[in-house]
mmCIF file with all atom_site columns, C-alpha atoms and ligand atoms in Angstrom:
data_model
loop_
_atom_site.group_PDB
_atom_site.id
_atom_site.type_symbol
_atom_site.label_atom_id
_atom_site.label_alt_id
_atom_site.label_comp_id
_atom_site.label_asym_id
_atom_site.label_entity_id
_atom_site.label_seq_id
_atom_site.pdbx_PDB_ins_code
_atom_site.Cartn_x
_atom_site.Cartn_y
_atom_site.Cartn_z
_atom_site.occupancy
_atom_site.B_iso_or_equiv
_atom_site.pdbx_formal_charge
_atom_site.auth_seq_id
_atom_site.auth_comp_id
_atom_site.auth_asym_id
_atom_site.auth_atom_id
_atom_site.pdbx_PDB_model_num
ATOM   1   C  CA  . MET A 1 1   ? -61.527  -13.437 -1.955 1.00 64.00 ? 1   MET A CA  1
ATOM   2   C  CA  . LYS A 1 2   ? -60.992  -10.153 -3.759 1.00 69.00 ? 2   LYS A CA  1
ATOM   3   C  CA  . LYS A 1 3   ? -63.670  -11.128 -6.282 1.00 71.00 ? 3   LYS A CA  1
ATOM   4   C  CA  . THR A 1 4   ? -66.171  -11.908 -3.527 1.00 71.00 ? 4   THR A CA  1
ATOM   5   C  CA  . LEU A 1 5   ? -65.421  -8.588  -1.929 1.00 68.00 ? 5   LEU A CA  1
ATOM   6   C  CA  . ASN A 1 6   ? -65.889  -6.742  -5.208 1.00 71.00 ? 6   ASN A CA  1
ATOM   7   C  CA  . LEU A 1 7   ? -69.191  -8.484  -5.743 1.00 68.00 ? 7   LEU A CA  1
ATOM   8   C  CA  . LEU A 1 8   ? -70.301  -7.590  -2.243 1.00 66.00 ? 8   LEU A CA  1
ATOM   9   C  CA  . MET A 1 9   ? -69.346  -3.961  -2.724 1.00 66.00 ? 9   MET A CA  1
ATOM   10  C  CA  . SER A 1 10  ? -71.178  -3.653  -6.008 1.00 66.00 ? 10  SER A CA  1
ATOM   11  C  CA  . THR A 1 11  ? -74.286  -5.327  -4.565 1.00 62.00 ? 11  THR A CA  1
ATOM   12  C  CA  . LEU A 1 12  ? -74.149  -2.861  -1.706 1.00 61.00 ? 12  LEU A CA  1
ATOM   13  C  CA  . ALA A 1 13  ? -73.772  0.040   -4.114 1.00 61.00 ? 13  ALA A CA  1
ATOM   14  C  CA  . VAL A 1 14  ? -76.864  -1.105  -6.032 1.00 55.00 ? 14  VAL A CA  1
ATOM   15  C  CA  . CYS A 1 15  ? -78.871  -1.426  -2.794 1.00 55.00 ? 15  CYS A CA  1
ATOM   16  C  CA  . LEU A 1 16  ? -77.837  2.038   -1.646 1.00 56.00 ? 16  LEU A CA  1
ATOM   17  C  CA  . ALA A 1 17  ? -78.734  3.551   -4.983 1.00 51.00 ? 17  ALA A CA  1
ATOM   18  C  CA  . MET A 1 18  ? -82.271  2.110   -5.041 1.00 53.00 ? 18  MET A CA  1
ATOM   19  C  CA  . PRO A 1 19  ? -85.018  4.718   -4.903 1.00 51.00 ? 19  PRO A CA  1
ATOM   20  C  CA  . ALA A 1 20  ? -86.423  5.255   -1.437 1.00 49.00 ? 20  ALA A CA  1
ATOM   21  C  CA  . ALA A 1 21  ? -89.912  4.101   -2.378 1.00 51.00 ? 21  ALA A CA  1
ATOM   22  C  CA  . ALA A 1 22  ? -88.660  0.702   -3.434 1.00 58.00 ? 22  ALA A CA  1
ATOM   23  C  CA  . GLN A 1 23  ? -87.067  0.070   -0.070 1.00 82.00 ? 23  GLN A CA  1
ATOM   24  C  CA  . PHE A 1 24  ? -90.311  -0.535  1.804  1.00 93.00 ? 24  PHE A CA  1
ATOM   25  C  CA  . ALA A 1 25  ? -93.003  -2.947  0.675  1.00 92.00 ? 25  ALA A CA  1
ATOM   26  C  CA  . LYS A 1 26  ? -95.747  -1.271  2.756  1.00 94.00 ? 26  LYS A CA  1
ATOM   27  C  CA  . PRO A 1 27  ? -96.185  2.155   4.392  1.00 95.00 ? 27  PRO A CA  1
ATOM   28  C  CA  . GLU A 1 28  ? -96.390  0.404   7.813  1.00 95.00 ? 28  GLU A CA  1
ATOM   29  C  CA  . ASP A 1 29  ? -92.909  -0.985  7.241  1.00 96.00 ? 29  ASP A CA  1
ATOM   30  C  CA  . ALA A 1 30  ? -91.518  2.491   6.642  1.00 96.00 ? 30  ALA A CA  1
ATOM   31  C  CA  . ILE A 1 31  ? -93.213  3.819   9.796  1.00 97.00 ? 31  ILE A CA  1
ATOM   32  C  CA  . LYS A 1 32  ? -91.861  0.925   11.866 1.00 96.00 ? 32  LYS A CA  1
ATOM   33  C  CA  . TYR A 1 33  ? -88.406  1.433   10.415 1.00 96.00 ? 33  TYR A CA  1
ATOM   34  C  CA  . ARG A 1 34  ? -88.213  5.146   11.137 1.00 96.00 ? 34  ARG A CA  1
ATOM   35  C  CA  . LYS A 1 35  ? -89.533  4.739   14.681 1.00 96.00 ? 35  LYS A CA  1
ATOM   36  C  CA  . ALA A 1 36  ? -86.947  2.038   15.335 1.00 96.00 ? 36  ALA A CA  1
ATOM   37  C  CA  . ALA A 1 37  ? -84.203  4.250   13.869 1.00 96.00 ? 37  ALA A CA  1
ATOM   38  C  CA  . PHE A 1 38  ? -85.291  7.152   16.115 1.00 97.00 ? 38  PHE A CA  1
ATOM   39  C  CA  . THR A 1 39  ? -85.302  4.841   19.145 1.00 97.00 ? 39  THR A CA  1
ATOM   40  C  CA  . VAL A 1 40  ? -81.795  3.508   18.470 1.00 97.00 ? 40  VAL A CA  1
ATOM   41  C  CA  . MET A 1 41  ? -80.418  6.970   17.703 1.00 98.00 ? 41  MET A CA  1
ATOM   42  C  CA  . SER A 1 42  ? -82.044  8.353   20.830 1.00 98.00 ? 42  SER A CA  1
ATOM   43  C  CA  . THR A 1 43  ? -80.624  5.560   23.013 1.00 98.00 ? 43  THR A CA  1
ATOM   44  C  CA  . HIS A 1 44  ? -77.042  6.281   21.971 1.00 98.00 ? 44  HIS A CA  1
ATOM   45  C  CA  . PHE A 1 45  ? -77.549  10.038  22.010 1.00 98.00 ? 45  PHE A CA  1
ATOM   46  C  CA  . GLY A 1 46  ? -79.063  9.717   25.499 1.00 98.00 ? 46  GLY A CA  1
ATOM   47  C  CA  . ARG A 1 47  ? -76.024  7.818   26.774 1.00 98.00 ? 47  ARG A CA  1
ATOM   48  C  CA  . VAL A 1 48  ? -73.849  10.766  25.820 1.00 98.00 ? 48  VAL A CA  1
ATOM   49  C  CA  . GLY A 1 49  ? -76.457  13.064  27.386 1.00 98.00 ? 49  GLY A CA  1
ATOM   50  C  CA  . ALA A 1 50  ? -76.284  11.163  30.675 1.00 98.00 ? 50  ALA A CA  1
ATOM   51  C  CA  . MET A 1 51  ? -72.525  11.824  30.859 1.00 98.00 ? 51  MET A CA  1
ATOM   52  C  CA  . VAL A 1 52  ? -73.021  15.451  29.887 1.00 98.00 ? 52  VAL A CA  1
ATOM   53  C  CA  . ASN A 1 53  ? -75.613  15.922  32.641 1.00 97.00 ? 53  ASN A CA  1
ATOM   54  C  CA  . GLY A 1 54  ? -73.591  14.044  35.244 1.00 97.00 ? 54  GLY A CA  1
ATOM   55  C  CA  . ARG A 1 55  ? -76.140  11.218  35.545 1.00 97.00 ? 55  ARG A CA  1
ATOM   56  C  CA  . ALA A 1 56  ? -73.490  8.734   34.406 1.00 98.00 ? 56  ALA A CA  1
ATOM   57  C  CA  . PRO A 1 57  ? -69.723  8.773   35.018 1.00 98.00 ? 57  PRO A CA  1
ATOM   58  C  CA  . PHE A 1 58  ? -67.724  10.169  32.102 1.00 98.00 ? 58  PHE A CA  1
ATOM   59  C  CA  . ASP A 1 59  ? -66.106  7.484   30.001 1.00 98.00 ? 59  ASP A CA  1
ATOM   60  C  CA  . ALA A 1 60  ? -64.337  9.007   27.002 1.00 98.00 ? 60  ALA A CA  1
ATOM   61  C  CA  . LYS A 1 61  ? -64.369  5.822   24.931 1.00 98.00 ? 61  LYS A CA  1
ATOM   62  C  CA  . ALA A 1 62  ? -68.082  5.153   25.552 1.00 98.00 ? 62  ALA A CA  1
ATOM   63  C  CA  . ALA A 1 63  ? -68.932  8.794   24.796 1.00 98.00 ? 63  ALA A CA  1
ATOM   64  C  CA  . ALA A 1 64  ? -67.089  8.637   21.467 1.00 98.00 ? 64  ALA A CA  1
ATOM   65  C  CA  . GLU A 1 65  ? -68.667  5.306   20.510 1.00 98.00 ? 65  GLU A CA  1
ATOM   66  C  CA  . ASN A 1 66  ? -72.199  6.351   21.407 1.00 98.00 ? 66  ASN A CA  1
ATOM   67  C  CA  . ALA A 1 67  ? -71.911  9.712   19.664 1.00 98.00 ? 67  ALA A CA  1
ATOM   68  C  CA  . GLU A 1 68  ? -70.615  7.976   16.542 1.00 98.00 ? 68  GLU A CA  1
ATOM   69  C  CA  . LEU A 1 69  ? -73.532  5.538   16.568 1.00 98.00 ? 69  LEU A CA  1
ATOM   70  C  CA  . ALA A 1 70  ? -76.011  8.392   17.021 1.00 98.00 ? 70  ALA A CA  1
ATOM   71  C  CA  . ALA A 1 71  ? -74.420  10.186  14.052 1.00 98.00 ? 71  ALA A CA  1
ATOM   72  C  CA  . THR A 1 72  ? -74.665  7.059   11.897 1.00 97.00 ? 72  THR A CA  1
ATOM   73  C  CA  . MET A 1 73  ? -78.290  6.512   12.876 1.00 96.00 ? 73  MET A CA  1
ATOM   74  C  CA  . SER A 1 74  ? -79.131  10.166  12.207 1.00 96.00 ? 74  SER A CA  1
ATOM   75  C  CA  . LYS A 1 75  ? -78.696  9.476   8.486  1.00 93.00 ? 75  LYS A CA  1
ATOM   76  C  CA  . LEU A 1 76  ? -81.244  6.687   8.247  1.00 91.00 ? 76  LEU A CA  1
ATOM   77  C  CA  . HIS A 1 77  ? -84.774  7.944   8.951  1.00 88.00 ? 77  HIS A CA  1
ATOM   78  C  CA  . TRP A 1 78  ? -85.373  10.254  6.084  1.00 89.00 ? 78  TRP A CA  1
ATOM   79  C  CA  . THR A 1 79  ? -86.118  7.802   3.282  1.00 90.00 ? 79  THR A CA  1
ATOM   80  C  CA  . ALA A 1 80  ? -88.881  6.381   5.508  1.00 95.00 ? 80  ALA A CA  1
ATOM   81  C  CA  . PHE A 1 81  ? -91.032  9.525   5.322  1.00 96.00 ? 81  PHE A CA  1
ATOM   82  C  CA  . GLY A 1 82  ? -92.284  8.785   1.817  1.00 94.00 ? 82  GLY A CA  1
ATOM   83  C  CA  . GLU A 1 83  ? -95.761  9.225   0.388  1.00 91.00 ? 83  GLU A CA  1
ATOM   84  C  CA  . GLY A 1 84  ? -98.543  7.337   2.141  1.00 93.00 ? 84  GLY A CA  1
ATOM   85  C  CA  . THR A 1 85  ? -96.640  7.070   5.428  1.00 96.00 ? 85  THR A CA  1
ATOM   86  C  CA  . ASP A 1 86  ? -98.597  9.889   7.058  1.00 95.00 ? 86  ASP A CA  1
ATOM   87  C  CA  . LYS A 1 87  ? -101.350 7.611   8.356  1.00 94.00 ? 87  LYS A CA  1
ATOM   88  C  CA  . GLY A 1 88  ? -101.335 4.751   10.832 1.00 95.00 ? 88  GLY A CA  1
ATOM   89  C  CA  . GLU A 1 89  ? -99.273  4.203   13.961 1.00 96.00 ? 89  GLU A CA  1
ATOM   90  C  CA  . THR A 1 90  ? -97.381  7.443   13.653 1.00 97.00 ? 90  THR A CA  1
ATOM   91  C  CA  . ARG A 1 91  ? -96.916  10.659  15.576 1.00 97.00 ? 91  ARG A CA  1
ATOM   92  C  CA  . ALA A 1 92  ? -95.593  12.532  12.544 1.00 97.00 ? 92  ALA A CA  1
ATOM   93  C  CA  . LYS A 1 93  ? -97.666  15.671  11.892 1.00 97.00 ? 93  LYS A CA  1
ATOM   94  C  CA  . PRO A 1 94  ? -99.095  16.394  8.412  1.00 97.00 ? 94  PRO A CA  1
ATOM   95  C  CA  . GLU A 1 95  ? -96.628  19.327  8.295  1.00 97.00 ? 95  GLU A CA  1
ATOM   96  C  CA  . VAL A 1 96  ? -93.850  16.803  7.533  1.00 97.00 ? 96  VAL A CA  1
ATOM   97  C  CA  . TRP A 1 97  ? -95.329  16.486  4.041  1.00 96.00 ? 97  TRP A CA  1
ATOM   98  C  CA  . LYS A 1 98  ? -96.998  19.917  3.727  1.00 96.00 ? 98  LYS A CA  1
ATOM   99  C  CA  . ASP A 1 99  ? -93.828  21.755  4.670  1.00 97.00 ? 99  ASP A CA  1
ATOM   100 C  CA  . ASN A 1 100 ? -91.329  19.185  3.502  1.00 95.00 ? 100 ASN A CA  1
ATOM   101 C  CA  . ALA A 1 101 ? -88.539  21.662  2.711  1.00 96.00 ? 101 ALA A CA  1
ATOM   102 C  CA  . LYS A 1 102 ? -88.570  22.906  6.308  1.00 97.00 ? 102 LYS A CA  1
ATOM   103 C  CA  . PHE A 1 103 ? -88.667  19.328  7.606  1.00 97.00 ? 103 PHE A CA  1
ATOM   104 C  CA  . LYS A 1 104 ? -85.653  18.384  5.490  1.00 96.00 ? 104 LYS A CA  1
ATOM   105 C  CA  . GLU A 1 105 ? -83.822  21.463  6.676  1.00 97.00 ? 105 GLU A CA  1
ATOM   106 C  CA  . ALA A 1 106 ? -84.463  20.456  10.294 1.00 97.00 ? 106 ALA A CA  1
ATOM   107 C  CA  . ALA A 1 107 ? -83.230  16.940  9.521  1.00 97.00 ? 107 ALA A CA  1
ATOM   108 C  CA  . GLU A 1 108 ? -80.046  18.275  7.943  1.00 97.00 ? 108 GLU A CA  1
ATOM   109 C  CA  . LYS A 1 109 ? -79.443  20.650  10.834 1.00 97.00 ? 109 LYS A CA  1
ATOM   110 C  CA  . MET A 1 110 ? -79.671  17.736  13.262 1.00 97.00 ? 110 MET A CA  1
ATOM   111 C  CA  . GLN A 1 111 ? -77.310  15.596  11.179 1.00 97.00 ? 111 GLN A CA  1
ATOM   112 C  CA  . VAL A 1 112 ? -74.761  18.406  11.164 1.00 98.00 ? 112 VAL A CA  1
ATOM   113 C  CA  . GLU A 1 113 ? -75.020  18.975  14.933 1.00 98.00 ? 113 GLU A CA  1
ATOM   114 C  CA  . VAL A 1 114 ? -74.904  15.272  15.837 1.00 98.00 ? 114 VAL A CA  1
ATOM   115 C  CA  . GLY A 1 115 ? -71.979  14.872  13.408 1.00 98.00 ? 115 GLY A CA  1
ATOM   116 C  CA  . LYS A 1 116 ? -70.161  17.701  15.208 1.00 98.00 ? 116 LYS A CA  1
ATOM   117 C  CA  . LEU A 1 117 ? -70.874  16.017  18.517 1.00 98.00 ? 117 LEU A CA  1
ATOM   118 C  CA  . ALA A 1 118 ? -69.373  12.769  17.217 1.00 98.00 ? 118 ALA A CA  1
ATOM   119 C  CA  . SER A 1 119 ? -66.183  14.422  15.968 1.00 98.00 ? 119 SER A CA  1
ATOM   120 C  CA  . THR A 1 120 ? -65.869  16.413  19.211 1.00 98.00 ? 120 THR A CA  1
ATOM   121 C  CA  . ALA A 1 121 ? -66.382  13.279  21.308 1.00 98.00 ? 121 ALA A CA  1
ATOM   122 C  CA  . LYS A 1 122 ? -63.379  11.656  19.629 1.00 98.00 ? 122 LYS A CA  1
ATOM   123 C  CA  . GLY A 1 123 ? -61.238  14.282  21.375 1.00 98.00 ? 123 GLY A CA  1
ATOM   124 C  CA  . GLY A 1 124 ? -62.256  12.907  24.776 1.00 97.00 ? 124 GLY A CA  1
ATOM   125 C  CA  . ASN A 1 125 ? -62.779  16.296  26.444 1.00 98.00 ? 125 ASN A CA  1
ATOM   126 C  CA  . LEU A 1 126 ? -65.976  16.431  28.514 1.00 98.00 ? 126 LEU A CA  1
ATOM   127 C  CA  . ASP A 1 127 ? -66.265  20.229  28.465 1.00 98.00 ? 127 ASP A CA  1
ATOM   128 C  CA  . ALA A 1 128 ? -66.042  20.274  24.673 1.00 98.00 ? 128 ALA A CA  1
ATOM   129 C  CA  . ILE A 1 129 ? -68.609  17.464  24.489 1.00 98.00 ? 129 ILE A CA  1
ATOM   130 C  CA  . LYS A 1 130 ? -70.953  19.455  26.735 1.00 98.00 ? 130 LYS A CA  1
ATOM   131 C  CA  . THR A 1 131 ? -70.637  22.452  24.411 1.00 98.00 ? 131 THR A CA  1
ATOM   132 C  CA  . ALA A 1 132 ? -71.435  20.336  21.339 1.00 98.00 ? 132 ALA A CA  1
ATOM   133 C  CA  . PHE A 1 133 ? -74.302  18.460  23.010 1.00 98.00 ? 133 PHE A CA  1
ATOM   134 C  CA  . GLY A 1 134 ? -76.493  21.536  23.606 1.00 98.00 ? 134 GLY A CA  1
ATOM   135 C  CA  . PRO A 1 135 ? -77.097  22.512  19.951 1.00 98.00 ? 135 PRO A CA  1
ATOM   136 C  CA  . ALA A 1 136 ? -77.541  18.841  18.999 1.00 98.00 ? 136 ALA A CA  1
ATOM   137 C  CA  . ALA A 1 137 ? -80.275  18.348  21.610 1.00 98.00 ? 137 ALA A CA  1
ATOM   138 C  CA  . ALA A 1 138 ? -81.874  21.642  20.570 1.00 98.00 ? 138 ALA A CA  1
ATOM   139 C  CA  . SER A 1 139 ? -82.027  20.412  16.969 1.00 98.00 ? 139 SER A CA  1
ATOM   140 C  CA  . CYS A 1 140 ? -84.074  17.375  18.092 1.00 97.00 ? 140 CYS A CA  1
ATOM   141 C  CA  . LYS A 1 141 ? -86.448  19.488  20.123 1.00 97.00 ? 141 LYS A CA  1
ATOM   142 C  CA  . SER A 1 142 ? -87.049  22.113  17.475 1.00 96.00 ? 142 SER A CA  1
ATOM   143 C  CA  . CYS A 1 143 ? -88.095  19.468  14.932 1.00 97.00 ? 143 CYS A CA  1
ATOM   144 C  CA  . HIS A 1 144 ? -90.314  17.665  17.451 1.00 97.00 ? 144 HIS A CA  1
ATOM   145 C  CA  . ASP A 1 145 ? -92.019  20.958  18.351 1.00 97.00 ? 145 ASP A CA  1
ATOM   146 C  CA  . ASN A 1 146 ? -92.922  21.527  14.706 1.00 97.00 ? 146 ASN A CA  1
ATOM   147 C  CA  . PHE A 1 147 ? -93.333  18.066  13.233 1.00 98.00 ? 147 PHE A CA  1
ATOM   148 C  CA  . ARG A 1 148 ? -94.203  15.537  15.947 1.00 98.00 ? 148 ARG A CA  1
ATOM   149 C  CA  . LYS A 1 149 ? -97.417  15.119  17.921 1.00 96.00 ? 149 LYS A CA  1
ATOM   150 C  CA  . ASP A 1 150 ? -96.884  14.694  21.676 1.00 85.00 ? 150 ASP A CA  1
HETATM 151 C  C1  . HEC B 2 .   ? -86.381  16.591  11.209 1.00 87.50 ? 201 HEC B C1  1
HETATM 152 C  C2  . HEC B 2 .   ? -87.221  16.257  12.310 1.00 87.50 ? 201 HEC B C2  1
HETATM 153 C  C3  . HEC B 2 .   ? -86.707  15.488  13.488 1.00 87.50 ? 201 HEC B C3  1
HETATM 154 C  C4  . HEC B 2 .   ? -85.486  15.570  14.101 1.00 87.50 ? 201 HEC B C4  1
HETATM 155 C  C5  . HEC B 2 .   ? -84.333  16.484  13.756 1.00 87.50 ? 201 HEC B C5  1
HETATM 156 C  C6  . HEC B 2 .   ? -85.504  14.623  15.197 1.00 87.50 ? 201 HEC B C6  1
HETATM 157 N  N1  . HEC B 2 .   ? -86.716  13.980  15.243 1.00 87.50 ? 201 HEC B N1  1
HETATM 158 FE FE1 . HEC B 2 .   ? -87.245  12.542  16.570 1.00 87.50 ? 201 HEC B FE1 1
HETATM 159 N  N2  . HEC B 2 .   ? -89.015  12.307  15.570 1.00 87.50 ? 201 HEC B N2  1
HETATM 160 C  C7  . HEC B 2 .   ? -89.449  13.060  14.507 1.00 87.50 ? 201 HEC B C7  1
HETATM 161 C  C8  . HEC B 2 .   ? -90.751  12.594  14.061 1.00 87.50 ? 201 HEC B C8  1
HETATM 162 C  C9  . HEC B 2 .   ? -91.566  13.175  12.923 1.00 87.50 ? 201 HEC B C9  1
HETATM 163 C  C10 . HEC B 2 .   ? -91.079  11.516  14.886 1.00 87.50 ? 201 HEC B C10 1
HETATM 164 C  C11 . HEC B 2 .   ? -92.346  10.657  14.822 1.00 87.50 ? 201 HEC B C11 1
HETATM 165 C  C12 . HEC B 2 .   ? -92.107  9.420   13.962 1.00 87.50 ? 201 HEC B C12 1
HETATM 166 C  C13 . HEC B 2 .   ? -93.352  8.573   13.798 1.00 87.50 ? 201 HEC B C13 1
HETATM 167 O  O1  . HEC B 2 .   ? -94.091  8.375   14.787 1.00 87.50 ? 201 HEC B O1  1
HETATM 168 O  O2  . HEC B 2 .   ? -93.615  8.115   12.673 1.00 87.50 ? 201 HEC B O2  1
HETATM 169 C  C14 . HEC B 2 .   ? -89.957  11.358  15.822 1.00 87.50 ? 201 HEC B C14 1
HETATM 170 C  C15 . HEC B 2 .   ? -89.900  10.372  16.804 1.00 87.50 ? 201 HEC B C15 1
HETATM 171 C  C16 . HEC B 2 .   ? -88.891  10.247  17.727 1.00 87.50 ? 201 HEC B C16 1
HETATM 172 C  C17 . HEC B 2 .   ? -88.860  9.258   18.791 1.00 87.50 ? 201 HEC B C17 1
HETATM 173 C  C18 . HEC B 2 .   ? -89.961  8.235   19.080 1.00 87.50 ? 201 HEC B C18 1
HETATM 174 C  C19 . HEC B 2 .   ? -89.779  6.973   18.242 1.00 87.50 ? 201 HEC B C19 1
HETATM 175 C  C20 . HEC B 2 .   ? -90.937  5.999   18.446 1.00 87.50 ? 201 HEC B C20 1
HETATM 176 O  O3  . HEC B 2 .   ? -90.677  4.817   18.732 1.00 87.50 ? 201 HEC B O3  1
HETATM 177 O  O4  . HEC B 2 .   ? -92.104  6.392   18.319 1.00 87.50 ? 201 HEC B O4  1
HETATM 178 C  C21 . HEC B 2 .   ? -87.702  9.467   19.490 1.00 87.50 ? 201 HEC B C21 1
HETATM 179 C  C22 . HEC B 2 .   ? -87.237  8.690   20.707 1.00 87.50 ? 201 HEC B C22 1
HETATM 180 C  C23 . HEC B 2 .   ? -86.993  10.561  18.860 1.00 87.50 ? 201 HEC B C23 1
HETATM 181 N  N3  . HEC B 2 .   ? -87.738  11.019  17.781 1.00 87.50 ? 201 HEC B N3  1
HETATM 182 C  C24 . HEC B 2 .   ? -85.785  11.055  19.274 1.00 87.50 ? 201 HEC B C24 1
HETATM 183 C  C25 . HEC B 2 .   ? -85.057  12.046  18.603 1.00 87.50 ? 201 HEC B C25 1
HETATM 184 C  C26 . HEC B 2 .   ? -83.737  12.520  19.001 1.00 87.50 ? 201 HEC B C26 1
HETATM 185 C  C27 . HEC B 2 .   ? -82.975  12.055  20.219 1.00 87.50 ? 201 HEC B C27 1
HETATM 186 C  C28 . HEC B 2 .   ? -83.361  13.437  18.091 1.00 87.50 ? 201 HEC B C28 1
HETATM 187 C  C29 . HEC B 2 .   ? -82.086  14.231  18.012 1.00 87.50 ? 201 HEC B C29 1
HETATM 188 C  C30 . HEC B 2 .   ? -80.814  13.576  18.151 1.00 87.50 ? 201 HEC B C30 1
HETATM 189 C  C31 . HEC B 2 .   ? -84.460  13.558  17.125 1.00 87.50 ? 201 HEC B C31 1
HETATM 190 N  N4  . HEC B 2 .   ? -85.453  12.690  17.468 1.00 87.50 ? 201 HEC B N4  1
HETATM 191 C  C32 . HEC B 2 .   ? -84.434  14.407  16.047 1.00 87.50 ? 201 HEC B C32 1
HETATM 192 C  C33 . HEC B 2 .   ? -88.776  14.101  13.936 1.00 87.50 ? 201 HEC B C33 1
HETATM 193 C  C34 . HEC B 2 .   ? -87.481  14.478  14.228 1.00 87.50 ? 201 HEC B C34 1
#
């Protein structure tokens, strides 16, 4: 049992360490992947948002779970913006690649803010969650304004 587990862990470590480019066979796959990751992240983030805006009743456990899922998802997109993924079924602007440092900065900012939201949500206090939600939502919008076509 322990051996199997060790093997699993080392396989996982190898997979995680693979270079980003090797993770997708075709640029279309990367585009599909990142759009799916955005959709899943947005769904869980939006469920917290609905409680924050009073559109859904506050449920501390659901808020914490959804915020945690959003935070996990917020880590996944970035390897899928590799070379050659600027064309096709995508709304990403060329600035993603032209101004990649700024794009990465915006991605990191969002990860930090959504991470803060997730740790705040564990506390189960709606007012604190409301305070953390604002900057997280703003970090989505500011990147979309600069790097996503409408
Ligand atoms: C660093 C930049 C950046 C940040 C931060 C960001 N996004 Fe996006 N988002 C993009 C880009 C670029 C696309 C377009 C992806 C594509 O079409 O290839 C996108 C697409 C999306 C989509 C559409 C996915 C689809 O199926 O086409 C949703 C929904 C979304 N983002 C939600 C969010 C939410 C919610 C947040 C914040 C929690 C967020 N995004 C933060 C850059 C960002």
